[in-house]
Short mmCIF file of C-alpha atoms in Angstrom, two decimals:
data_model
loop_
_atom_site.label_atom_id
_atom_site.label_comp_id
_atom_site.label_asym_id
_atom_site.label_seq_id
_atom_site.Cartn_x
_atom_site.Cartn_y
_atom_site.Cartn_z
CA MET L 1 0.00 0.00 0.00
CA ALA L 2 1.37 3.42 -0.95
CA SER L 3 2.53 5.60 1.92
CA ARG L 4 1.57 9.25 2.38
CA GLU L 5 4.93 10.24 0.94
CA ASP L 6 4.29 8.08 -2.15
CA LEU L 7 0.84 9.59 -2.57
CA ALA L 8 2.30 13.07 -2.46
CA VAL L 9 4.86 12.15 -5.12
CA ILE L 10 2.13 10.61 -7.29
CA ARG L 11 0.01 13.78 -7.05
CA ALA L 12 2.97 15.95 -7.96
CA ALA L 13 3.91 13.70 -10.87
CA ARG L 14 0.37 13.82 -12.22
CA ALA L 15 0.53 17.59 -11.92
CA GLY L 16 3.49 17.58 -14.32
CA GLN L 17 6.45 18.16 -11.99
CA ALA L 18 9.54 16.66 -13.60
CA GLU L 19 11.34 15.91 -10.33
CA ALA L 20 8.31 14.10 -8.98
CA GLN L 21 7.98 12.10 -12.22
CA LEU L 22 11.66 11.17 -11.98
CA ALA L 23 11.27 10.12 -8.35
CA LEU L 24 8.11 8.12 -9.06
CA GLY L 25 9.74 6.40 -12.04
CA ARG L 26 12.74 5.47 -9.88
CA ARG L 27 10.47 4.01 -7.18
CA TYR L 28 8.58 1.85 -9.70
CA LEU L 29 11.88 0.87 -11.30
CA PHE L 30 13.34 -0.63 -8.14
CA GLY L 31 10.21 -1.22 -6.03
CA GLY L 32 9.87 -0.71 -2.28
CA ASN L 33 8.36 2.03 -0.07
CA GLY L 34 4.91 0.59 -0.62
CA LEU L 35 5.07 0.59 -4.44
CA PRO L 36 5.61 -2.64 -6.47
CA GLN L 37 8.36 -2.99 -9.05
CA SER L 38 6.90 -2.36 -12.52
CA PHE L 39 9.16 -1.67 -15.49
CA ALA L 40 6.27 -0.61 -17.70
CA THR L 41 5.03 1.97 -15.15
CA ALA L 42 8.58 3.13 -14.49
CA LEU L 43 9.10 3.65 -18.24
CA HIS L 44 5.94 5.75 -18.41
CA TRP L 45 7.04 8.19 -15.68
CA LEU L 46 10.73 8.28 -16.61
CA ASP L 47 9.79 9.04 -20.22
CA ARG L 48 7.61 11.98 -19.07
CA ALA L 49 10.45 13.27 -16.92
CA ALA L 50 12.99 12.87 -19.71
CA ARG L 51 10.82 14.89 -22.05
CA GLN L 52 11.02 17.74 -19.55
CA GLY L 53 14.82 17.62 -19.60
CA ALA L 54 15.60 15.37 -16.64
CA ALA L 55 18.92 13.77 -17.68
CA ASP L 56 18.81 11.18 -14.94
CA ALA L 57 15.52 9.91 -16.40
CA TRP L 58 16.91 8.80 -19.78
CA THR L 59 20.01 7.46 -18.04
CA LEU L 60 17.81 5.23 -15.89
CA ILE L 61 15.83 4.13 -18.95
CA GLY L 62 18.98 3.21 -20.87
CA GLU L 63 20.55 1.33 -17.98
CA HIS L 64 17.62 -0.46 -16.38
CA ILE L 65 14.57 -0.77 -18.68
CA PRO L 66 14.90 -4.03 -20.72
CA TYR L 67 14.32 -4.07 -24.44
CA GLU L 68 11.42 -6.55 -24.01
CA VAL L 69 9.44 -3.94 -22.03
CA VAL L 70 9.86 -1.23 -24.65
CA ALA L 71 9.10 -3.65 -27.48
CA GLN L 72 5.60 -4.21 -26.05
CA ALA L 73 4.80 -0.48 -26.06
CA PRO L 74 2.39 0.80 -28.73
CA ARG L 75 5.15 2.95 -30.28
CA PRO L 76 8.57 1.54 -29.38
CA LEU L 77 10.44 4.13 -31.46
CA ASP L 78 9.18 6.87 -29.12
CA TYR L 79 11.72 5.64 -26.55
CA VAL L 80 14.71 4.89 -28.79
CA ILE L 81 16.12 8.41 -28.30
CA TRP L 82 16.69 7.76 -24.59
CA TYR L 83 18.69 4.61 -25.25
CA GLU L 84 20.72 6.45 -27.87
CA ARG L 85 21.51 9.30 -25.48
CA ALA L 86 22.43 6.90 -22.69
CA PHE L 87 24.77 5.00 -25.02
CA ASP L 88 26.37 8.25 -26.25
CA ALA L 89 26.88 9.20 -22.63
CA GLY L 90 28.92 6.06 -22.07
CA ARG L 91 26.26 3.65 -20.84
CA LYS L 92 27.30 0.63 -22.95
CA VAL L 93 24.41 -1.50 -21.75
CA ALA L 94 22.01 0.89 -23.50
CA GLY L 95 23.68 0.35 -26.86
CA LEU L 96 22.37 -3.17 -27.37
CA ALA L 97 18.80 -2.16 -26.53
CA PHE L 98 19.14 0.82 -28.90
CA ALA L 99 20.32 -1.43 -31.73
CA ARG L 100 17.59 -4.00 -31.11
CA LEU L 101 14.89 -1.32 -31.11
CA VAL L 102 16.08 0.20 -34.38
CA LEU L 103 16.51 -3.16 -36.14
CA SER L 104 13.15 -4.45 -34.96
CA GLN L 105 11.48 -1.34 -36.36
CA LYS L 106 13.67 -0.86 -39.46
CA ALA L 107 10.65 -0.96 -41.74
CA GLN L 108 9.47 2.32 -40.14
CA PRO L 109 10.69 5.53 -41.86
CA ASP L 110 11.78 7.02 -38.52
CA ALA L 111 14.22 4.16 -37.97
CA GLN L 112 15.96 4.40 -41.35
CA SER L 113 18.22 7.31 -40.35
CA MET L 114 19.43 5.39 -37.27
CA LEU L 115 20.02 2.05 -39.00
CA GLY L 116 23.67 2.62 -39.81
CA LYS L 117 24.49 3.66 -36.24
CA ALA L 118 22.60 0.66 -34.87
CA VAL L 119 24.65 -1.74 -37.00
CA LYS L 120 27.91 -0.10 -35.86
CA VAL L 121 26.82 -0.48 -32.23
CA LEU L 122 26.08 -4.15 -32.85
CA GLU L 123 29.45 -4.68 -34.53
CA ALA L 124 31.26 -3.04 -31.60
CA GLU L 125 29.41 -5.18 -29.06
CA ALA L 126 29.88 -8.33 -31.13
CA ASN L 127 33.62 -7.75 -31.45
CA ALA L 128 33.73 -7.17 -27.70
CA GLY L 129 32.38 -10.70 -27.25
CA THR L 130 28.72 -10.03 -26.42
CA ALA L 131 26.96 -13.20 -27.55
CA GLU L 132 23.55 -11.58 -27.96
CA ALA L 133 25.04 -8.90 -30.20
CA GLN L 134 26.79 -11.57 -32.27
CA TRP L 135 23.50 -13.33 -32.90
CA LEU L 136 21.67 -10.11 -33.75
CA LEU L 137 24.46 -9.14 -36.14
CA ALA L 138 24.27 -12.57 -37.78
CA GLN L 139 20.56 -12.07 -38.39
CA GLN L 140 21.16 -8.58 -39.75
CA LYS L 141 23.85 -9.76 -42.20
CA ALA L 142 21.65 -12.63 -43.37
CA GLY L 143 18.81 -10.23 -44.11
CA GLU L 144 20.84 -7.63 -46.01
CA GLN L 145 20.36 -7.50 -49.77
CA SER L 146 22.89 -6.51 -52.43
CA ILE L 147 20.90 -6.15 -55.63
CA GLY L 148 23.01 -6.79 -58.71
CA ASN L 149 26.08 -7.80 -56.70
CA PRO L 150 26.09 -11.54 -56.02
CA GLN L 151 29.60 -11.50 -54.58
CA ALA L 152 28.70 -8.89 -51.97
CA GLN L 153 25.60 -10.89 -51.11
CA ALA L 154 27.67 -14.05 -50.67
CA ASP L 155 30.20 -12.18 -48.50
CA ARG L 156 27.45 -10.89 -46.22
CA LYS L 157 25.98 -14.38 -45.94
CA ALA L 158 29.37 -15.84 -45.04
CA GLU L 159 29.92 -13.11 -42.46
CA GLY L 160 26.49 -13.78 -40.99
CA ILE L 161 27.33 -17.48 -40.64
CA GLN L 162 30.56 -16.63 -38.84
CA TRP L 163 28.76 -14.44 -36.30
CA ALA L 164 26.06 -17.08 -35.85
CA GLN L 165 28.79 -19.66 -35.19
CA LYS L 166 30.35 -17.42 -32.51
CA ALA L 167 26.97 -16.83 -30.90
CA ALA L 168 26.20 -20.56 -30.94
CA ASP L 169 29.58 -21.34 -29.38
CA ALA L 170 28.75 -18.82 -26.66
CA GLY L 171 25.55 -20.72 -25.86
CA VAL L 172 22.89 -18.60 -27.60
CA GLY L 173 20.03 -21.07 -28.11
CA PRO L 174 18.41 -19.47 -31.19
CA ALA L 175 21.81 -19.38 -32.91
CA GLN L 176 22.36 -23.06 -32.17
CA LEU L 177 18.89 -23.88 -33.51
CA ALA L 178 19.51 -21.80 -36.64
CA LEU L 179 22.78 -23.58 -37.42
CA ALA L 180 21.20 -26.98 -36.85
CA ASP L 181 18.32 -25.98 -39.15
CA ALA L 182 20.77 -24.84 -41.85
CA ALA L 183 22.64 -28.16 -41.60
CA TRP L 184 19.37 -30.06 -42.01
CA LEU L 185 18.30 -28.04 -45.04
CA ARG L 186 21.61 -28.58 -46.82
CA LEU L 187 21.30 -32.33 -46.05
CA ASP L 188 24.48 -32.37 -43.95
CA ARG L 189 23.34 -35.08 -41.55
CA ASP L 190 26.59 -35.33 -39.59
CA ASP L 191 26.74 -31.58 -38.92
CA PHE L 192 23.07 -31.60 -37.93
CA ILE L 193 23.63 -34.39 -35.41
CA ARG L 194 26.69 -32.60 -34.02
CA ARG L 195 24.72 -29.41 -33.44
CA ALA L 196 21.30 -30.81 -32.60
CA LEU L 197 22.10 -33.66 -30.22
CA PRO L 198 23.50 -31.42 -27.43
CA LEU L 199 20.40 -29.23 -27.71
CA GLY L 200 18.19 -32.30 -27.49
CA SER L 201 20.09 -33.52 -24.42
CA SER L 202 19.67 -30.10 -22.83
CA LEU L 203 15.92 -30.24 -23.42
CA LEU L 204 15.81 -33.70 -21.91
CA ALA L 205 17.55 -32.46 -18.78
CA GLN L 206 14.90 -29.76 -18.49
CA TYR L 207 11.74 -31.77 -19.27
CA SER L 208 12.46 -35.48 -18.80
CA ALA L 209 11.07 -35.49 -15.25
CA GLU L 210 7.63 -34.57 -16.66
CA LEU L 211 7.43 -37.46 -19.14
CA PRO L 212 6.31 -40.19 -16.68
CA GLN L 213 3.40 -37.97 -15.62
CA LEU L 214 2.01 -37.63 -19.16
CA ASN L 215 -0.56 -40.03 -20.62
CA ALA L 216 -1.34 -38.20 -23.85
CA PRO L 217 0.11 -35.44 -26.05
CA SER L 218 0.18 -32.17 -24.13
CA GLU L 219 -0.55 -28.79 -25.66
CA ALA L 220 0.98 -27.10 -22.61
CA LEU L 221 4.25 -28.98 -23.13
CA ALA L 222 4.24 -28.01 -26.81
CA GLN L 223 3.82 -24.33 -25.93
CA ARG L 224 6.67 -24.40 -23.42
CA LEU L 225 9.00 -26.21 -25.79
CA GLY L 226 8.30 -23.89 -28.72
CA GLN L 227 8.03 -24.84 -32.36
CA GLY L 228 11.77 -24.53 -33.00
CA ASN L 229 12.66 -27.07 -30.31
CA ILE L 230 9.86 -29.41 -31.38
CA THR L 231 11.12 -29.33 -34.98
CA LEU L 232 14.64 -30.07 -33.76
CA LEU L 233 13.44 -33.07 -31.74
CA SER L 234 11.30 -34.28 -34.63
CA ARG L 235 14.27 -34.22 -36.99
CA LEU L 236 16.42 -36.04 -34.47
CA ALA L 237 13.69 -38.66 -34.25
CA GLN L 238 13.78 -39.21 -38.01
CA ILE L 239 17.51 -40.01 -38.07
CA LEU L 240 17.80 -41.81 -34.75
CA ASN L 241 19.25 -44.87 -36.47
CA ASP L 242 22.18 -42.77 -37.70
CA ILE L 243 23.14 -41.44 -34.26
CA LYS L 244 26.00 -43.38 -32.74
CA ASP L 245 26.81 -43.72 -29.05
CA ILE L 246 23.29 -42.90 -27.87
CA SER L 247 21.69 -45.14 -25.26
CA ALA L 248 18.31 -46.77 -25.78
CA ASP L 249 16.88 -44.84 -22.81
CA GLU L 250 18.06 -41.48 -24.12
CA ALA L 251 16.78 -42.29 -27.61
CA GLN L 252 13.38 -43.23 -26.20
CA GLN L 253 13.19 -40.07 -24.09
CA LEU L 254 14.06 -37.86 -27.07
CA LEU L 255 11.29 -39.50 -29.06
CA GLU L 256 8.80 -39.29 -26.20
CA LEU L 257 9.50 -35.62 -25.56
CA ALA L 258 8.66 -34.68 -29.14
CA ALA L 259 5.77 -37.15 -29.35
CA TYR L 260 4.14 -35.82 -26.18
CA ALA L 261 4.57 -32.33 -27.66
CA ASP L 262 2.16 -33.62 -30.35
CA ASP L 263 4.60 -33.82 -33.24
CA LYS L 264 3.22 -36.42 -35.64
CA SER L 265 6.59 -37.32 -37.18
CA ALA L 266 7.96 -38.02 -33.72
CA GLN L 267 4.88 -40.10 -32.88
CA LEU L 268 5.57 -42.18 -35.99
CA SER L 269 9.24 -42.53 -35.05
CA LEU L 270 8.36 -43.48 -31.47
CA GLY L 271 5.92 -46.14 -32.68
CA LEU L 272 8.58 -47.59 -34.97
CA PHE L 273 11.10 -47.50 -32.10
CA PHE L 274 8.79 -49.50 -29.84
CA ALA L 275 8.16 -51.95 -32.70
CA ARG L 276 11.92 -52.14 -33.35
CA MET L 277 11.42 -51.74 -37.07
CA ASN L 278 11.80 -49.19 -39.87
CA GLU L 279 9.06 -47.75 -42.08
CA ASP L 280 9.31 -50.66 -44.54
CA GLY L 281 8.71 -53.21 -41.80
CA GLY L 282 12.33 -54.37 -41.54
CA ARG L 283 14.11 -54.83 -38.24
CA ALA L 284 15.80 -51.79 -36.72
CA PHE L 285 17.26 -50.47 -33.47
CA PRO L 286 19.46 -53.48 -32.70
CA GLY L 287 20.61 -53.71 -29.10
CA CYS L 288 17.58 -51.79 -27.80
CA GLY L 289 15.74 -54.80 -26.40
CA SER L 290 12.60 -56.56 -27.55
CA ALA L 291 9.62 -54.90 -29.22
CA ASN L 292 6.64 -53.55 -27.32
CA TYR L 293 3.83 -53.81 -29.87
CA LYS L 294 1.15 -52.46 -27.55
CA LYS L 295 2.96 -49.13 -27.18
CA ALA L 296 3.94 -49.17 -30.84
CA ILE L 297 0.31 -49.54 -31.96
CA ARG L 298 -0.75 -46.68 -29.70
CA TRP L 299 1.72 -44.17 -31.12
CA LEU L 300 1.39 -45.35 -34.72
CA THR L 301 -2.37 -44.99 -34.49
CA LEU L 302 -1.97 -41.41 -33.24
CA ALA L 303 0.39 -40.62 -36.11
CA GLY L 304 -1.94 -42.23 -38.63
CA GLU L 305 -4.90 -40.23 -37.37
CA ARG L 306 -2.76 -37.12 -37.82
CA GLY L 307 -2.42 -37.94 -41.53
CA LEU L 308 0.78 -40.00 -41.85
CA ALA L 309 0.26 -42.84 -44.31
CA SER L 310 3.54 -44.44 -43.20
CA ALA L 311 2.02 -45.06 -39.76
CA TRP L 312 -0.84 -47.11 -41.20
CA TYR L 313 1.60 -49.04 -43.36
CA ALA L 314 3.76 -49.79 -40.32
CA LEU L 315 0.67 -51.01 -38.46
CA SER L 316 -0.12 -53.38 -41.33
CA ARG L 317 3.39 -54.83 -40.97
CA ILE L 318 2.93 -55.33 -37.23
CA TYR L 319 -0.32 -57.27 -37.67
CA LEU L 320 1.48 -59.60 -40.08
CA LYS L 321 4.29 -60.47 -37.68
CA PRO L 322 4.20 -64.11 -36.50
CA GLU L 323 5.55 -63.15 -33.06
CA PHE L 324 2.74 -60.63 -32.47
CA SER L 325 0.17 -62.29 -30.21
CA GLN L 326 -2.73 -60.45 -31.89
CA ARG L 327 -1.66 -61.23 -35.45
CA ASN L 328 -4.63 -60.65 -37.73
CA LEU L 329 -4.57 -60.74 -41.54
CA ALA L 330 -7.84 -58.81 -41.85
CA ASP L 331 -6.51 -55.96 -39.70
CA ALA L 332 -3.27 -56.01 -41.67
CA GLN L 333 -5.20 -55.60 -44.93
CA HIS L 334 -7.37 -52.86 -43.42
CA TYR L 335 -4.36 -50.77 -42.40
CA LEU L 336 -2.62 -51.49 -45.69
CA GLU L 337 -5.58 -50.12 -47.63
CA ARG L 338 -5.73 -47.04 -45.39
CA ALA L 339 -2.08 -46.35 -46.15
CA ALA L 340 -2.69 -46.89 -49.87
CA GLU L 341 -5.68 -44.53 -49.87
CA MET L 342 -3.47 -41.85 -48.31
CA GLY L 343 -0.87 -42.20 -51.08
CA HIS L 344 1.71 -44.62 -49.66
CA ALA L 345 3.41 -46.02 -52.78
CA MET L 346 4.56 -49.30 -51.25
CA ALA L 347 1.10 -49.93 -49.82
CA GLN L 348 -0.45 -49.21 -53.22
CA LEU L 349 1.93 -51.70 -54.86
CA GLU L 350 1.07 -54.37 -52.30
CA CYS L 351 -2.68 -53.76 -52.68
CA GLY L 352 -2.34 -54.02 -56.46
CA SER L 353 -0.18 -57.13 -56.31
CA SER L 354 -2.54 -58.80 -53.84
CA ALA L 355 -5.58 -58.05 -55.99
CA TRP L 356 -3.84 -59.43 -59.07
CA ARG L 357 -2.82 -62.64 -57.30
CA ASN L 358 -6.41 -63.16 -56.17
CA ARG L 359 -8.06 -62.28 -59.49
CA ARG L 360 -9.64 -65.74 -59.75
CA ASP L 361 -11.52 -65.16 -56.50
CA ASP L 362 -13.25 -62.07 -57.85
CA PRO L 363 -13.50 -61.09 -61.55
CA ALA L 364 -13.15 -57.41 -60.59
CA ASN L 365 -9.81 -57.93 -58.84
CA ASP L 366 -7.83 -57.26 -62.00
CA VAL L 367 -9.53 -53.85 -62.29
CA ARG L 368 -8.74 -53.18 -58.63
CA ALA L 369 -5.13 -54.23 -59.23
CA VAL L 370 -4.74 -51.78 -62.11
CA TYR L 371 -6.18 -48.98 -59.98
CA TRP L 372 -3.60 -49.39 -57.20
CA LEU L 373 -0.72 -50.07 -59.55
CA GLN L 374 -1.50 -46.90 -61.49
CA LYS L 375 -1.39 -44.95 -58.23
CA ALA L 376 1.99 -46.42 -57.30
CA ALA L 377 3.39 -46.01 -60.83
CA SER L 378 2.44 -42.32 -60.79
CA GLN L 379 4.89 -42.03 -57.89
CA ASN L 380 7.60 -43.60 -60.07
CA HIS L 381 7.63 -46.94 -58.30
CA PRO L 382 9.52 -49.21 -60.75
CA ASP L 383 7.96 -52.51 -59.61
CA ALA L 384 4.48 -51.03 -60.03
CA ARG L 385 5.30 -49.87 -63.56
CA ASP L 386 6.64 -53.28 -64.51
CA LEU L 387 3.65 -55.20 -63.17
CA LEU L 388 1.20 -52.71 -64.67
CA GLY L 389 2.81 -53.22 -68.08
CA LYS L 390 2.21 -56.96 -67.80
CA ILE L 391 -1.47 -56.88 -66.89
CA ALA L 392 -2.84 -53.88 -68.80
CA ASP L 393 -2.40 -52.44 -72.30
CA ARG L 394 -1.55 -48.85 -73.06
CA PRO L 395 -3.68 -46.92 -75.57
CA ALA L 396 -2.41 -47.28 -79.14
CA PRO L 397 -4.21 -46.29 -82.37
CA ALA L 398 -5.86 -49.11 -84.29
CA ALA L 399 -4.72 -49.03 -87.92
CA TRP L 400 -7.92 -50.62 -89.24
CA ALA L 401 -10.08 -47.92 -87.60
CA ILE L 402 -7.92 -45.11 -88.93
CA ASP L 403 -8.13 -46.61 -92.44
CA ALA L 404 -11.89 -47.17 -92.16
CA LYS L 405 -12.64 -43.66 -90.99
CA ARG L 406 -10.56 -42.23 -93.79
CA HIS L 407 -12.87 -43.86 -96.36
CA MET L 408 -16.11 -42.75 -94.71
CA THR L 409 -17.86 -39.60 -95.78
CA ARG L 410 -18.99 -36.97 -93.36
CA ASP L 411 -22.61 -37.65 -94.28
CA PHE L 412 -22.22 -41.35 -93.46
CA LEU L 413 -20.64 -40.62 -90.07
CA SER L 414 -23.43 -38.14 -89.29
CA ALA L 415 -26.05 -40.70 -90.26
CA TYR L 416 -24.52 -43.36 -87.99
CA PRO L 417 -23.26 -41.52 -84.86
CA PHE L 418 -22.91 -44.75 -82.84
CA LEU L 419 -20.64 -46.31 -85.44
CA ALA L 420 -18.61 -43.08 -85.66
CA ALA L 421 -18.20 -43.08 -81.87
CA ARG L 422 -17.07 -46.72 -81.87
CA LEU L 423 -14.49 -45.95 -84.55
CA GLU L 424 -13.21 -43.06 -82.44
CA LEU L 425 -12.85 -45.42 -79.46
CA ALA L 426 -10.96 -47.92 -81.60
CA ILE L 427 -8.60 -45.23 -82.90
CA LEU L 428 -7.93 -43.90 -79.41
CA PHE L 429 -7.58 -47.18 -77.49
CA GLY L 430 -6.44 -49.68 -80.10
CA LEU L 431 -9.59 -51.83 -80.13
CA THR L 432 -9.97 -54.69 -82.59
CA ARG L 433 -12.95 -54.57 -84.95
CA PRO L 434 -15.07 -56.99 -82.89
CA GLU L 435 -14.17 -55.12 -79.69
CA ALA L 436 -15.08 -51.77 -81.19
CA LEU L 437 -18.41 -53.00 -82.53
CA LEU L 438 -19.48 -54.92 -79.41
CA ILE L 439 -18.09 -52.99 -76.44
CA ASP L 440 -20.63 -51.63 -73.95
CA LEU L 441 -18.98 -48.44 -72.77
CA ARG L 442 -21.21 -48.04 -69.72
CA GLN L 443 -19.90 -51.34 -68.34
CA ALA L 444 -16.38 -51.03 -69.74
CA ASP L 445 -15.47 -47.59 -68.36
CA CYS L 446 -14.07 -48.06 -64.85
CA GLY L 447 -12.69 -44.54 -64.55
CA HIS L 448 -9.01 -45.48 -64.58
CA CYS L 449 -9.17 -48.18 -67.27
CA LEU L 450 -11.38 -49.79 -69.91
CA VAL L 451 -12.46 -53.37 -69.34
CA VAL L 452 -12.78 -54.87 -72.81
CA ASP L 453 -14.70 -58.12 -72.40
CA ILE L 454 -16.93 -59.24 -75.28
CA ARG L 455 -16.60 -63.01 -74.71
CA ASP L 456 -20.37 -63.39 -74.31
CA TYR L 457 -20.84 -62.18 -77.89
CA TYR L 458 -17.53 -63.10 -79.52
CA ALA L 459 -16.11 -66.32 -78.10
CA ARG L 460 -12.69 -66.01 -79.69
CA SER L 461 -11.92 -62.75 -77.84
CA LYS L 462 -10.08 -62.36 -74.54
CA ARG L 463 -10.78 -60.10 -71.61
CA ARG L 464 -8.24 -57.30 -71.46
CA LEU L 465 -7.69 -53.99 -69.67
CA ILE L 466 -6.63 -50.77 -71.36
CA LEU L 467 -5.24 -47.89 -69.29
CA ILE L 468 -6.81 -44.44 -69.31
CA GLU L 469 -3.81 -42.18 -68.82
CA THR L 470 -4.51 -38.65 -70.05
CA GLY L 471 -7.10 -35.98 -69.57
CA ASP L 472 -7.85 -35.97 -73.31
CA GLU L 473 -8.69 -39.68 -73.19
CA ARG L 474 -10.95 -39.06 -70.24
CA GLN L 475 -12.76 -36.24 -72.05
CA VAL L 476 -13.36 -38.38 -75.14
CA LEU L 477 -14.76 -41.20 -73.01
CA ASN L 478 -17.05 -38.80 -71.15
CA ARG L 479 -18.35 -37.37 -74.42
CA ILE L 480 -18.97 -40.78 -75.98
CA GLY L 481 -20.42 -42.03 -72.71
CA ARG L 482 -23.06 -39.30 -72.84
CA LEU L 483 -23.96 -40.43 -76.39
CA PHE L 484 -24.58 -44.02 -75.21
CA GLU L 485 -26.05 -42.99 -71.86
CA ASP L 486 -29.67 -43.97 -72.57
CA VAL L 487 -28.96 -46.48 -75.33
CA ASP L 488 -29.28 -50.25 -75.07
CA CYS L 489 -25.88 -51.45 -76.30
CA SER L 490 -26.79 -55.13 -76.23
CA LEU L 491 -27.42 -57.14 -79.41
CA SER L 492 -31.14 -56.44 -79.04
CA GLY L 493 -30.56 -52.68 -79.03
CA PRO L 494 -30.98 -50.19 -81.90
CA GLU L 495 -27.52 -51.01 -83.33
CA GLY L 496 -28.54 -54.61 -84.01
CA ASN L 497 -26.50 -57.76 -83.64
CA TYR L 498 -22.86 -58.19 -84.56
CA ARG L 499 -23.56 -59.14 -88.21
CA GLN L 500 -25.74 -56.07 -88.69
CA ARG L 501 -23.12 -53.79 -87.16
CA LEU L 502 -20.37 -55.37 -89.24
CA TYR L 503 -22.45 -55.05 -92.42
CA ARG L 504 -23.07 -51.35 -91.71
CA LEU L 505 -19.31 -50.85 -91.32
CA LYS L 506 -18.47 -52.71 -94.52
CA THR L 507 -21.02 -50.82 -96.63
CA ALA L 508 -19.10 -47.65 -95.97
CA LEU L 509 -15.80 -49.10 -97.18
CA PRO L 510 -14.66 -49.45 -100.79
CA GLN L 511 -13.96 -52.95 -102.10
CA GLU L 512 -10.19 -52.89 -101.55
CA ALA L 513 -10.54 -51.60 -97.98
CA GLU L 514 -13.11 -54.31 -97.23
CA GLU L 515 -10.76 -56.96 -98.54
CA ARG L 516 -7.99 -55.68 -96.30
CA GLU L 517 -10.31 -55.86 -93.31
CA GLU L 518 -11.29 -59.43 -94.14
CA GLU L 519 -7.60 -60.35 -94.34
CA ARG L 520 -7.03 -58.79 -90.91
CA ASP L 521 -9.99 -60.77 -89.53
CA LEU L 522 -8.56 -64.02 -90.89
CA ALA L 523 -5.16 -63.20 -89.40
CA GLU L 524 -6.72 -62.50 -86.02
CA GLN L 525 -8.71 -65.75 -86.11
CA SER L 526 -5.64 -67.80 -86.99
#
C-alpha cells in the first residue's frame, strides 16, 4: 500500500512536476516504499520526466529498462532516443537495446536514419564478445540484400554465418537452432547431429522429469518447448538410427519428448522405435531390447490419425508379424488399404499385387489391381510400372479404324453416330474390330481403365484392360459415354446384332478396304 509520501509524489507527478515524475519512475523501477516494481510503469514516468529535460531519467531508462518492455509499447520508437543518449553518454548496456529497437522497427521511416548507427553499435558489441550482439548481427547480415552484386551478397551471408557460429559457441540457443536448421536443409546429416544432439540432451535435462506424468500429447508442453525445439526433436527422431553412441533410454526419451509435444513425425518414429522396425517393416534399433507392440500400436495410431500414411503401413506390418500375439490378416489388410488410400506407394503396390494374385476369386480384382498399380506407378515406383505393363495395355491407335474412318464420308458418319463413336474409341484405345463393334462403354469404363470383355458375344476374344492415362482420353470417353447414356448397347438394341453392325461398317468401305479388313480378320482368327 502506498505511503503518504508516495501519494504526495504521485500527485505531484500527475501535476506535471519533472522531479516528482523522476522520483516516481525510480520508485517503480526498483520497487519498495509501498510501491511494487513495474518496469512498464517506471518507463511511463521516466519518459515523461525525460521529455522535460531530466537527464537522470533517460540514463535510468537506458541502464535499467529491458528491451522486451519497450518492445511491447504501442510505439517503441518513441523511446529509442533515450537509449541512444544513454549510449552516447557512455552507458554501454544501453547500446544493445538501442540497436535491437532500431533493427526491430527498421521498416518504419523514422528508424531508417538510425540504421547505420545501430549496426555499428552491434558490430562493436559483437567484437567485444557479447553473444547476444553476435546473434543479432548474424541475423542482420543474413537479411541484407545486395541487388546486382552476387559477390557482396555471398560475403554478407558468409559473415552472418561466422557471427552465428560465434553466438552458438557462446551458448545462444536461437543461434544453435539456426545452425542446426541450416545443416538439415543442406542435407548435412553429420553436422546436424553434431549441433542438434546437445540441444536435445539439454531439453531432456529440463523436461524429462515430466514425461512419466504424461498419458497423452500435451498442448501445454508443446507451448513451453516452442516450435523450434519441437522441430529439432522431430528431426532427431527421423535419423535416430544414424546417431552413434546414444543409449536406448536417451533415444526413447528424445522420441517421447517430441511425441508428447504432439509432433506427428515423432509419434511415428516413437511407434517404430517401440516396434523395433523401420518404415518398410524391416528390423531396426538393434541392441535396444525386444519390441513392445502395444505401445507401438498406440503411437502409430496417433500418427496415422494425424495424416501420416507411413504409420498405417507400419501397423499393417505389425499385424502380419508371426511373433505378435494379436496377429490378424484382416486388420493387416485394413491398415494397408488405409495407407494406400493416403498415397503410400509401397502400400499401393502391395494392394495391387494382392488383388492381381487373387483375381480368380473375384473377376473385378484385375480392375482393382490396375487402380492401385496406377497410383503407385504415378509415384515412379519401378515394380508397379513393370507389373502394370504386364497386366494392362496402353492406348495405341488401331490401324484398321484409322483406315476405315478415312474412307467414310462426313454424311455417313453423321447418319450413324454410334458407329462413328465406336471408330473413335478404336482409334484412341487400339480396339480390334469386334471389340469396337461390341463394347458396352457403360460397363467397360471403370474410370481409370477400360475393361474390354466381349466373350459373351464373340467367343474367340479375350478379356483385357486398357489404361486411361490422359485428360484428353478421359474427355473423349465422357463425351462418348453421354452419347450411349440412354442407349441399349446389347445385341437387341438399336444397333442390331454383330452381323448387322459389321455389315453397316463394310457398306461404308470401298472394295479394296473391305478386302484388307477381311484379311485382318482371318489373321486375327488364326
